[in-house]
Each structure stands twice: as structure tokens, then as C-alpha cells.
Amino acid sequence: MKHHPARLIAKKRDGGALSVDELQDLVAGVVDGTLGDAQLGAFLMSVCCNGMTPEETATLTLAMRDSGCVLNHDHIKKKKIDKHSTGGVGDKVSLLLAPLLAAAGVAVPMVSGRGLGHTGGTIDKLASIPGYSTDMSLERFGEVLDQCGYAMLSPSGEIAPADRRMYSTRDISGTVESIPLITSSILSKKLAEGIDGLVMDVKFGRASFMREEHDAVALMEGLVATGRAAGIQMSALLTDMDHPLGLAIGNALEVLEVLAALDGECPDDLRELTLALGVEMLLLADAAPDADTARATLTRLWDDGVVRQVFRDNLELQGGDVRVLDDPSLLGRAPHVVPVEAMRSGFVTDVDPLALGHVVVDLGGGRRQPNDQVDPHVGIVLRKVLGDEVHTGDVIAFVHASTDLAARDSAHAVMLAMPIGDERVRRRALVKQRLA
Ligand code: URA
């Protein structure tokens, strides 16, 4: 590094703002290792405690983006627009949204993540489709994008490598919850995709990074401002993650829900959020004059089976077994499936997404350690949702597990996460705010 690392860290510690040159030097030190682990941890903590100015956040983001390859899809004439969610439970929207937008003539180059903590990841869900691969060269990624309108890639060392080291250090140093660090982490990877625009789905509620609405709003504003400063179009929705999205939680089970949704059987909340985000993407792409027209276009493409066909094309290009579309049983199934029954009559008064997310991780559907293998088949399928009326003995959910013992333990945990009471509770609005 050109600068003395300890002096830069002390400057941030004392509340100073780092210059473009200083931040670029720090990121170079992250990548070439001249910034040691202790120094990186101290730097991250100083940012966590003192924050960053909007200019610093933008500079850090661009330096992290430029730490690896920045893709260019200029050979594709369509607008390149992506969506990113800050993470939730049961959130399989990307699997539907990418083919939906591709069907509408937008190119979607999607670099997605693996599951993180109790939240699922698109890459893990896709990995449950036999043969499907998200590991490919950047050149192949561009080809798939060109041929079917969307492509799904797992992050590799080539894309924003600075974020890899920074993220894993944050994970073990109590520095995940920082708006400038979350913003630069997310946007450095997204900007490297070579996109013209990005729609952010910023979650708030119990199963999201930001439990409180005002924190989520601050994150949303930071993401939108930083993305715009980096030269792409941005819009964002603030959406509810106080309850799971859809009915399935767990990788293959969520793919099963997506396959049914492509055939027209989609839980209302999943369809509503997918269309709401899709409308924002079409508007960013200038592919519709207004929100109503965008929604009508997307609805028609979905209902007419065009989206299913694009999904099939992508499966074929990324090595997936296309037969799953007609025979979803090819996804496989956990050996033990047990029902969770209502212990009394009344109404479902809560469906705690955090508790259910933890149950799925405990079943083996998520990771405790970065190198853990994920069991694609385990998870939970809800039969009842918030506010539904139930009678004693009704099945409120199914647990899919690899052992009978795990199934029974988890069934008990699911029962506790779905209390039944006398009052009918209604879910709050799914989309709380829009920033465009
Ligand atoms: N997702 C990321 O990629 N980075 C964060 O910091 C948080 C969520």
C-alpha cells in the first residue's frame, strides 16, 4: 500500500473522511493482502462505528467493483436490468422474475448469492435442479444471456474479489450491520454485472437484515443514491419480511413452488411481489410507458406460458434437466415428510419467518459454516398462512426431513412458530414504499 494502513484506519476511527486515493489504496491492500487481517477488521469496525459520507460510500463501492472483472454486454442491444433482494425466507422471486423480464425483452445478467444465515440464496435453490450449473466462465455467462435473455451465475473470485475478503471478515468481526458496508458489498457485485439499471428489494421485518423500517429506509436510500452516483438507473421497493414469502421454504421445495407458479398456480404474495418488482424493472428499461401497461404485459406473458418457455430455454442452456417442468418429482424428495397439526381451533395469528428459517437451517437446508453441504430436499411447506381459520387436527404445514427424528423435532418448532388464537390477524402491506 502507498499509504500507511494504521494512519488511514486512525483517520476513520477519529471520524475523518477518507479521500478517493486513500480508499482506493485500502481496497488494493484488501486484494493484494498488504492490509493485514487485524487492520482490515479495525478498518471495518471504524466504518461500522463512524459511518461514511455518501462520497466515501460511492468511492468504496467503485473501488470494490474494480477489484475484479467488470462485465460488458454491449454486444446485446437490449437494456440490461437486474434485481437484488436484501434477503428473506421463502424468497424465490428471482427464479420467476428473470424469465419474466427476459420474456418481456429485457436482458437479466444475474449474479446471485448462496444462502446466508437463515435466509435462502438463489444459487442454492437452482442447485437443487438436477444438472443445473451456475458455475461457468464469464464468456459463457454472456452467451447464455444473449441466447435466452437471462443467465444465472454464482459469484467467483473474478467478480469483486475485495468483497469476498471484506464480507468474510465482517461475518466474524461483528461488522455486518453497517449501511455503507452493506451498500458497497451489494452494489460492487451488481455493478460488475455490466447492468444499465437495478431494482432493489429492500426487506424489513423479523427475518431481514433490517428489522426496523427506518433502518431499511436508510439502507434503501443509500443503495439508490450510491447506484445512481455510479452511473446506473436505480429504483427500490421496501417490502415486508415479517412473514415468509409464498408457502415453501427450502431449496427444492421452493423450486417446486416456482414450477407450479410457471403453470399458473402461484401464492398471491409471491405473484404480487414478482409483478411489482417486474414492473419496476420494465420501467427502468423504458420498455413500458407506465406501471399499468408494464403489469398488463408481464401478466399476459406469465399467463400465456411464454415465461415457462424462457425458463425452459435457460434450463437447457445451463445444463438443467428440462424434464422437471413436466415431471417435478425429478427434483427428488426428502425421505421423511410429517404433517404439523393444529392443536386447537381458531386463527393462525403468526407465521414467524425467522423461526421457520432457523428450522430449515437445522434440518440441513442452510449452512452453519461456509463449507457446509446443503441438503436440497429438506424444508417446510405451509398449508395455512397468517389469518387463516383452522380446526383442531387440521394440517397447518408439512416438514420434509432426512430423518424421522429431525422431522418430529422440527414439526414441534413449526407448531411454536405458528400460534393459533381467537383473533383473525391480517398481514400488513407487502410493498410498503417505493423509491424511484
Ligand atoms: N448481501 C451482500 O452481498 N452483502 C451484504 O453486506 C449484505 C447482503
Coordinates of C-alpha atoms and ligand atoms in Angstrom, one line a residue:
M1 CA 0.0 0.0 0.0
K2 CA 1.1 3.5 -0.7
H3 CA -0.4 4.9 2.5
H4 CA 0.4 3.8 6.0
P5 CA -2.6 1.5 6.8
A6 CA -2.6 2.4 10.5
R7 CA -2.9 6.1 9.7
L8 CA -5.8 5.6 7.4
I9 CA -7.6 3.5 10.0
A10 CA -6.9 6.1 12.7
K11 CA -8.3 8.8 10.4
K12 CA -11.6 6.9 10.0
R13 CA -11.6 6.0 13.7
D14 CA -11.4 9.7 14.6
G15 CA -14.4 10.5 12.3
G16 CA -12.5 11.8 9.3
A17 CA -13.5 11.2 5.7
L18 CA -11.1 9.2 3.5
S19 CA -10.1 10.6 0.1
V20 CA -10.6 8.7 -3.2
D21 CA -6.9 7.9 -3.3
E22 CA -6.9 6.6 0.3
L23 CA -9.9 4.4 -0.2
Q24 CA -8.6 3.0 -3.5
D25 CA -5.3 2.2 -1.7
L26 CA -7.2 0.4 1.1
V27 CA -9.1 -1.7 -1.4
A28 CA -5.9 -2.5 -3.2
G29 CA -4.5 -3.6 0.1
V30 CA -7.5 -5.8 0.7
V31 CA -6.9 -7.6 -2.6
D32 CA -3.1 -8.0 -2.5
G33 CA -3.0 -8.8 1.2
T34 CA -0.8 -5.8 2.2
L35 CA -3.7 -4.8 4.5
G36 CA -3.5 -7.5 7.2
D37 CA -6.4 -9.2 8.8
A38 CA -6.2 -7.2 12.0
Q39 CA -6.0 -4.0 10.0
L40 CA -9.0 -4.9 7.8
G41 CA -11.0 -5.8 10.9
A42 CA -10.1 -2.5 12.5
F43 CA -10.9 -0.5 9.4
L44 CA -14.3 -2.2 9.1
M45 CA -15.1 -1.5 12.7
S46 CA -14.2 2.1 12.3
V47 CA -16.6 2.4 9.4
C48 CA -19.3 0.5 11.3
C49 CA -19.0 3.0 14.2
N50 CA -18.4 6.2 12.3
G51 CA -20.2 5.6 9.0
M52 CA -19.2 7.1 5.7
T53 CA -20.1 10.1 3.7
P54 CA -22.1 9.4 0.5
E55 CA -19.0 10.3 -1.5
E56 CA -16.9 7.8 0.5
T57 CA -19.5 5.1 0.1
A58 CA -19.6 5.7 -3.7
T59 CA -15.8 5.6 -3.9
L60 CA -15.5 2.5 -1.8
T61 CA -18.2 0.8 -4.0
L62 CA -16.4 1.6 -7.2
A63 CA -13.0 0.6 -5.9
M64 CA -14.5 -2.8 -4.8
R65 CA -16.2 -3.2 -8.2
D66 CA -13.0 -2.5 -10.0
S67 CA -11.1 -5.0 -7.8
G68 CA -12.2 -7.7 -10.3
C69 CA -13.7 -8.1 -13.8
V70 CA -16.4 -5.6 -14.8
L71 CA -18.6 -7.3 -17.4
N72 CA -19.6 -5.6 -20.6
H73 CA -22.5 -7.0 -22.7
D74 CA -22.5 -4.2 -25.3
H75 CA -23.0 -6.9 -28.0
I76 CA -26.5 -7.3 -26.6
K77 CA -28.6 -4.4 -27.7
K78 CA -31.4 -4.9 -25.1
K79 CA -31.4 -3.0 -21.8
K80 CA -29.6 -4.9 -19.0
I81 CA -31.5 -4.7 -15.8
D82 CA -31.2 -6.8 -12.6
K83 CA -33.0 -7.1 -9.3
H84 CA -31.4 -7.8 -5.9
S85 CA -33.1 -8.5 -2.6
T86 CA -31.5 -8.0 0.8
G87 CA -32.6 -11.5 1.7
G88 CA -35.6 -13.2 3.3
V89 CA -37.3 -16.5 4.0
G90 CA -39.1 -18.3 1.2
D91 CA -38.0 -15.6 -1.3
K92 CA -37.8 -17.4 -4.6
V93 CA -38.8 -14.3 -6.7
S94 CA -35.5 -14.2 -8.7
L95 CA -36.3 -17.6 -10.2
L96 CA -39.6 -16.2 -11.7
L97 CA -38.5 -12.7 -12.3
A98 CA -35.5 -13.4 -14.5
P99 CA -37.5 -15.4 -17.1
L100 CA -40.4 -13.0 -16.8
L101 CA -38.3 -10.0 -17.7
A102 CA -36.4 -11.9 -20.4
A103 CA -39.8 -12.8 -21.9
A104 CA -40.5 -9.1 -22.0
G105 CA -37.4 -8.3 -23.9
V106 CA -35.1 -7.2 -21.1
A107 CA -31.7 -8.9 -20.6
V108 CA -31.1 -10.0 -17.0
P109 CA -27.5 -10.9 -16.1
M110 CA -27.9 -12.2 -12.6
V111 CA -25.0 -12.9 -10.3
S112 CA -26.6 -14.3 -7.1
G113 CA -25.5 -15.5 -3.8
R114 CA -25.7 -18.6 -1.7
G115 CA -27.9 -18.8 1.4
L116 CA -26.7 -16.6 4.2
G117 CA -27.7 -17.4 7.8
H118 CA -31.5 -18.1 7.9
T119 CA -32.1 -16.5 4.5
G120 CA -32.1 -18.7 1.4
G121 CA -30.0 -18.0 -1.7
T122 CA -30.9 -18.2 -5.3
I123 CA -27.8 -20.2 -6.2
D124 CA -28.7 -22.9 -3.6
K125 CA -32.3 -23.1 -4.9
L126 CA -31.1 -23.5 -8.5
A127 CA -28.5 -26.2 -7.5
S128 CA -31.4 -28.4 -6.5
I129 CA -32.4 -28.8 -10.2
P130 CA -30.6 -31.9 -11.5
G131 CA -27.7 -30.9 -13.7
Y132 CA -28.2 -27.1 -13.4
S133 CA -25.0 -25.3 -13.1
T134 CA -24.3 -21.7 -12.1
D135 CA -20.5 -22.1 -12.4
M136 CA -19.4 -21.0 -15.8
S137 CA -16.9 -18.8 -17.5
L138 CA -17.8 -15.1 -17.8
E139 CA -17.8 -15.6 -21.6
R140 CA -20.3 -18.4 -21.3
F141 CA -22.4 -16.2 -19.0
G142 CA -22.6 -13.6 -21.8
E143 CA -23.6 -16.3 -24.3
V144 CA -26.4 -17.7 -22.2
L145 CA -27.6 -14.1 -21.6
D146 CA -27.6 -13.5 -25.3
Q147 CA -29.4 -16.7 -26.2
C148 CA -32.3 -16.8 -23.7
G149 CA -32.4 -13.3 -22.2
Y150 CA -31.2 -14.2 -18.8
A151 CA -28.3 -16.0 -17.1
M152 CA -27.6 -17.1 -13.5
L153 CA -24.1 -17.1 -12.2
S154 CA -22.5 -17.9 -8.8
P155 CA -20.1 -15.3 -7.6
S156 CA -16.5 -16.3 -8.3
G157 CA -13.1 -14.8 -7.4
E158 CA -13.3 -12.9 -10.7
I159 CA -16.2 -10.6 -9.6
A160 CA -15.5 -8.0 -6.9
P161 CA -12.8 -10.1 -5.1
A162 CA -12.4 -7.3 -2.5
D163 CA -15.9 -8.0 -1.3
R164 CA -15.1 -11.7 -0.7
R165 CA -12.4 -10.9 1.8
M166 CA -14.3 -8.0 3.3
Y167 CA -17.5 -9.9 3.7
S168 CA -15.9 -12.9 5.3
T169 CA -14.1 -10.6 7.7
R170 CA -17.3 -8.7 8.5
D171 CA -19.0 -12.0 9.2
I172 CA -16.6 -12.8 12.0
S173 CA -15.9 -9.3 13.4
G174 CA -19.4 -8.0 14.2
T175 CA -19.3 -5.6 11.4
V176 CA -22.1 -6.8 9.1
E177 CA -24.7 -4.3 10.2
S178 CA -23.3 -1.1 8.6
I179 CA -25.2 0.7 5.9
P180 CA -22.1 1.9 3.9
L181 CA -20.6 -1.6 4.1
I182 CA -23.8 -3.4 3.1
T183 CA -24.3 -0.9 0.3
S184 CA -20.8 -1.2 -1.1
S185 CA -20.9 -5.0 -0.8
I186 CA -24.1 -5.4 -2.7
L187 CA -23.5 -2.8 -5.3
S188 CA -19.9 -3.7 -6.1
K189 CA -21.0 -7.1 -7.3
K190 CA -24.1 -5.8 -9.1
L191 CA -22.2 -3.0 -10.9
A192 CA -19.7 -5.6 -12.1
E193 CA -22.5 -7.5 -13.9
G194 CA -22.5 -4.8 -16.6
I195 CA -26.1 -3.6 -16.0
D196 CA -27.9 -0.4 -17.0
G197 CA -30.3 -0.5 -14.1
L198 CA -31.0 -2.2 -10.8
V199 CA -34.2 -2.7 -8.8
M200 CA -33.6 -3.2 -5.1
D201 CA -36.0 -5.2 -3.0
V202 CA -35.1 -3.9 0.5
K203 CA -36.8 -6.1 3.1
F204 CA -37.8 -5.1 6.6
G205 CA -39.2 -7.2 9.4
R206 CA -38.1 -10.0 11.6
A207 CA -36.4 -12.2 9.0
S208 CA -34.5 -9.4 7.3
F209 CA -31.2 -7.7 7.9
M210 CA -33.1 -4.5 8.9
R211 CA -35.7 -5.3 11.4
E212 CA -36.8 -1.7 11.8
E213 CA -38.5 0.2 9.0
H214 CA -36.4 3.3 9.5
D215 CA -33.1 1.4 9.1
A216 CA -34.4 -0.3 6.0
V217 CA -35.4 3.1 4.6
A218 CA -31.9 4.4 5.3
L219 CA -30.4 1.4 3.5
M220 CA -32.8 1.8 0.6
E221 CA -31.9 5.5 0.2
G222 CA -28.1 4.7 0.5
L223 CA -28.4 2.0 -2.2
V224 CA -30.3 4.1 -4.6
A225 CA -28.1 7.2 -4.2
T226 CA -24.8 5.1 -4.5
G227 CA -26.1 3.2 -7.5
R228 CA -27.0 6.5 -9.2
A229 CA -23.6 8.0 -8.3
A230 CA -22.0 5.0 -10.0
G231 CA -23.9 5.8 -13.2
I232 CA -26.8 3.2 -13.3
Q233 CA -30.5 3.7 -13.0
M234 CA -32.0 2.6 -9.7
S235 CA -35.3 2.1 -8.1
A236 CA -36.3 0.3 -4.9
L237 CA -39.2 -1.2 -3.1
L238 CA -39.4 -1.5 0.6
T239 CA -41.1 -4.9 1.2
D240 CA -42.4 -6.9 4.2
M241 CA -40.3 -9.7 5.6
D242 CA -42.2 -10.2 8.7
H243 CA -43.8 -13.4 7.2
P244 CA -42.4 -15.9 4.7
L245 CA -43.0 -15.3 1.1
G246 CA -45.1 -18.0 -0.6
L247 CA -45.7 -21.4 1.0
A248 CA -42.4 -23.3 0.5
I249 CA -39.2 -22.8 2.5
G250 CA -36.2 -25.0 1.4
N251 CA -34.4 -25.3 -1.8
A252 CA -36.0 -28.0 -3.9
L253 CA -39.4 -27.2 -2.3
E254 CA -39.1 -23.6 -3.5
V255 CA -38.2 -24.7 -7.0
L256 CA -41.3 -26.9 -6.9
E257 CA -43.4 -23.8 -6.0
V258 CA -41.7 -21.9 -8.9
L259 CA -42.6 -24.7 -11.3
A260 CA -46.2 -24.7 -10.2
A261 CA -46.2 -20.9 -10.4
L262 CA -45.0 -21.1 -14.1
D263 CA -48.0 -23.3 -14.7
G264 CA -50.3 -20.6 -13.1
E265 CA -50.6 -21.9 -9.6
C266 CA -48.8 -19.2 -7.5
P267 CA -49.4 -18.0 -4.0
D268 CA -50.9 -14.4 -4.1
D269 CA -48.0 -12.8 -2.2
L270 CA -45.3 -14.3 -4.4
R271 CA -47.2 -13.3 -7.6
E272 CA -47.8 -9.8 -6.2
L273 CA -44.2 -9.2 -5.3
T274 CA -42.8 -10.7 -8.5
L275 CA -45.1 -8.5 -10.6
A276 CA -44.3 -5.4 -8.5
L277 CA -40.6 -5.8 -9.0
G278 CA -41.0 -6.7 -12.6
V279 CA -43.0 -3.5 -13.2
E280 CA -40.1 -1.5 -11.8
M281 CA -37.6 -3.4 -14.0
L282 CA -39.7 -2.8 -17.1
L283 CA -40.0 0.9 -16.3
L284 CA -36.2 1.2 -15.7
A285 CA -35.7 -0.5 -19.1
D286 CA -38.0 2.1 -20.7
A287 CA -39.9 -0.9 -22.0
A288 CA -43.4 0.3 -20.9
P289 CA -44.9 3.8 -20.8
D290 CA -46.4 3.3 -17.3
A291 CA -46.9 0.9 -14.5
D292 CA -50.3 -0.4 -15.6
T293 CA -49.1 -1.2 -19.1
A294 CA -46.0 -2.9 -17.6
R295 CA -48.1 -5.0 -15.3
A296 CA -50.5 -6.0 -18.1
T297 CA -47.6 -7.1 -20.3
L298 CA -46.0 -9.2 -17.6
T299 CA -49.3 -10.8 -16.6
R300 CA -50.0 -11.7 -20.2
L301 CA -46.5 -13.2 -20.7
W302 CA -46.9 -15.2 -17.5
D303 CA -50.4 -16.4 -18.1
D304 CA -49.7 -17.3 -21.8
G305 CA -46.9 -19.7 -20.9
V306 CA -44.2 -17.5 -22.5
V307 CA -42.3 -17.3 -19.2
R308 CA -42.3 -21.0 -18.8
Q309 CA -40.8 -21.4 -22.2
V310 CA -38.0 -19.0 -21.4
F311 CA -37.4 -20.8 -18.1
R312 CA -37.1 -24.0 -20.2
D313 CA -34.6 -22.4 -22.6
N314 CA -32.4 -21.3 -19.7
L315 CA -32.6 -24.7 -18.0
E316 CA -31.4 -26.3 -21.2
L317 CA -28.5 -23.7 -21.7
Q318 CA -27.3 -24.1 -18.1
G319 CA -27.4 -27.9 -18.1
G320 CA -30.6 -28.4 -16.1
D321 CA -32.9 -31.4 -16.7
V322 CA -35.8 -29.8 -18.6
R323 CA -38.0 -32.8 -17.8
V324 CA -38.6 -31.3 -14.3
L325 CA -41.0 -28.9 -15.9
D326 CA -43.4 -31.8 -16.8
D327 CA -42.3 -34.1 -14.0
P328 CA -41.4 -32.1 -10.9
S329 CA -40.9 -35.4 -9.0
L330 CA -37.5 -35.5 -10.7
L331 CA -36.4 -32.9 -8.2
G332 CA -36.4 -35.6 -5.6
R333 CA -38.0 -35.6 -2.2
A334 CA -36.9 -35.9 1.5
P335 CA -37.4 -39.4 2.9
H336 CA -39.5 -38.2 5.9
V337 CA -42.5 -35.9 5.4
V338 CA -44.6 -35.3 8.5
P339 CA -47.6 -33.1 9.0
V340 CA -47.9 -30.4 11.6
E341 CA -51.4 -30.3 13.0
A342 CA -53.4 -27.6 14.7
M343 CA -53.7 -28.3 18.5
R344 CA -56.8 -26.1 18.7
S345 CA -59.4 -24.3 16.6
G346 CA -59.0 -20.6 15.8
F347 CA -56.9 -18.5 13.5
V348 CA -53.2 -18.6 12.7
T349 CA -52.0 -15.5 14.5
D350 CA -48.4 -15.6 13.4
V351 CA -46.0 -17.3 11.0
D352 CA -42.6 -16.4 12.3
P353 CA -40.2 -16.3 9.4
L354 CA -37.1 -16.2 11.5
A355 CA -38.1 -19.3 13.5
L356 CA -39.0 -21.1 10.3
G357 CA -35.8 -20.1 8.6
H358 CA -33.8 -21.5 11.6
V359 CA -35.8 -24.7 11.4
V360 CA -34.8 -25.1 7.8
V361 CA -31.1 -24.5 8.6
D362 CA -31.3 -27.0 11.4
L363 CA -32.8 -29.5 9.0
G364 CA -29.7 -29.1 6.8
G365 CA -31.3 -26.8 4.3
G366 CA -28.8 -24.0 5.1
R367 CA -25.3 -23.6 6.3
R368 CA -23.9 -23.1 9.7
Q369 CA -20.3 -23.0 8.4
P370 CA -19.3 -21.6 5.0
N371 CA -18.2 -25.0 3.7
D372 CA -21.3 -27.0 4.9
Q373 CA -23.1 -29.0 2.3
V374 CA -26.8 -28.1 1.9
D375 CA -29.5 -30.8 1.7
P376 CA -31.6 -29.7 -1.2
H377 CA -34.7 -31.6 -0.2
V378 CA -35.5 -30.6 3.3
G379 CA -37.7 -27.8 4.4
I380 CA -41.2 -26.7 5.2
V381 CA -44.4 -26.3 3.1
L382 CA -47.1 -24.2 4.7
R383 CA -50.7 -25.2 4.4
K384 CA -52.0 -22.3 6.3
V385 CA -50.9 -18.7 6.4
L386 CA -51.5 -15.7 8.7
G387 CA -55.1 -15.1 9.4
D388 CA -56.4 -18.5 8.1
E389 CA -59.1 -20.2 10.1
V390 CA -58.2 -23.7 11.4
H391 CA -59.8 -26.5 13.3
T392 CA -58.2 -28.9 15.7
G393 CA -56.3 -31.6 13.8
D394 CA -56.0 -29.5 10.5
V395 CA -52.7 -29.8 8.8
I396 CA -51.0 -26.3 9.0
A397 CA -47.7 -27.3 7.5
F398 CA -45.5 -30.3 6.3
V399 CA -41.9 -30.8 7.4
H400 CA -39.6 -32.5 4.9
A401 CA -36.6 -34.0 6.7
S402 CA -33.8 -36.5 6.2
T403 CA -34.5 -38.4 9.4
D404 CA -37.7 -39.2 11.3
L405 CA -36.3 -37.6 14.5
A406 CA -35.4 -34.4 12.7
A407 CA -38.9 -34.3 11.2
R408 CA -40.6 -34.6 14.6
D409 CA -38.3 -32.1 16.3
S410 CA -38.9 -29.6 13.5
A411 CA -42.6 -30.2 13.5
H412 CA -42.7 -29.1 17.1
A413 CA -40.7 -26.0 16.3
V414 CA -43.0 -25.2 13.4
M415 CA -46.0 -25.5 15.7
L416 CA -44.5 -23.0 18.0
A417 CA -43.7 -20.6 15.1
M418 CA -47.4 -20.7 14.0
P419 CA -49.5 -20.0 17.1
I420 CA -53.3 -20.2 16.9
G421 CA -55.5 -17.7 18.7
D422 CA -59.0 -16.3 18.7
E423 CA -58.4 -13.1 16.7
R424 CA -58.0 -13.0 12.9
V425 CA -54.8 -11.1 12.2
R426 CA -54.2 -9.6 8.8
R427 CA -50.9 -9.3 7.1
R428 CA -49.5 -5.8 6.6
A429 CA -49.0 -4.5 3.1
L430 CA -46.4 -6.4 1.1
V431 CA -45.0 -3.3 -0.6
K432 CA -44.6 -0.5 1.9
Q433 CA -42.8 2.1 -0.1
R434 CA -41.3 2.9 -3.5
L435 CA -38.2 4.9 -4.3
A436 CA -37.8 5.8 -7.9
Ligands
URA1 N1 -25.6 -9.1 0.8 C1 -24.4 -8.8 0.4 O1 -23.9 -9.2 -0.6 N2 -23.6 -8.1 1.2 C2 -24.0 -7.6 2.4 O2 -23.3 -6.9 3.1 C3 -25.3 -7.9 2.8 C4 -26.1 -8.6 2.0

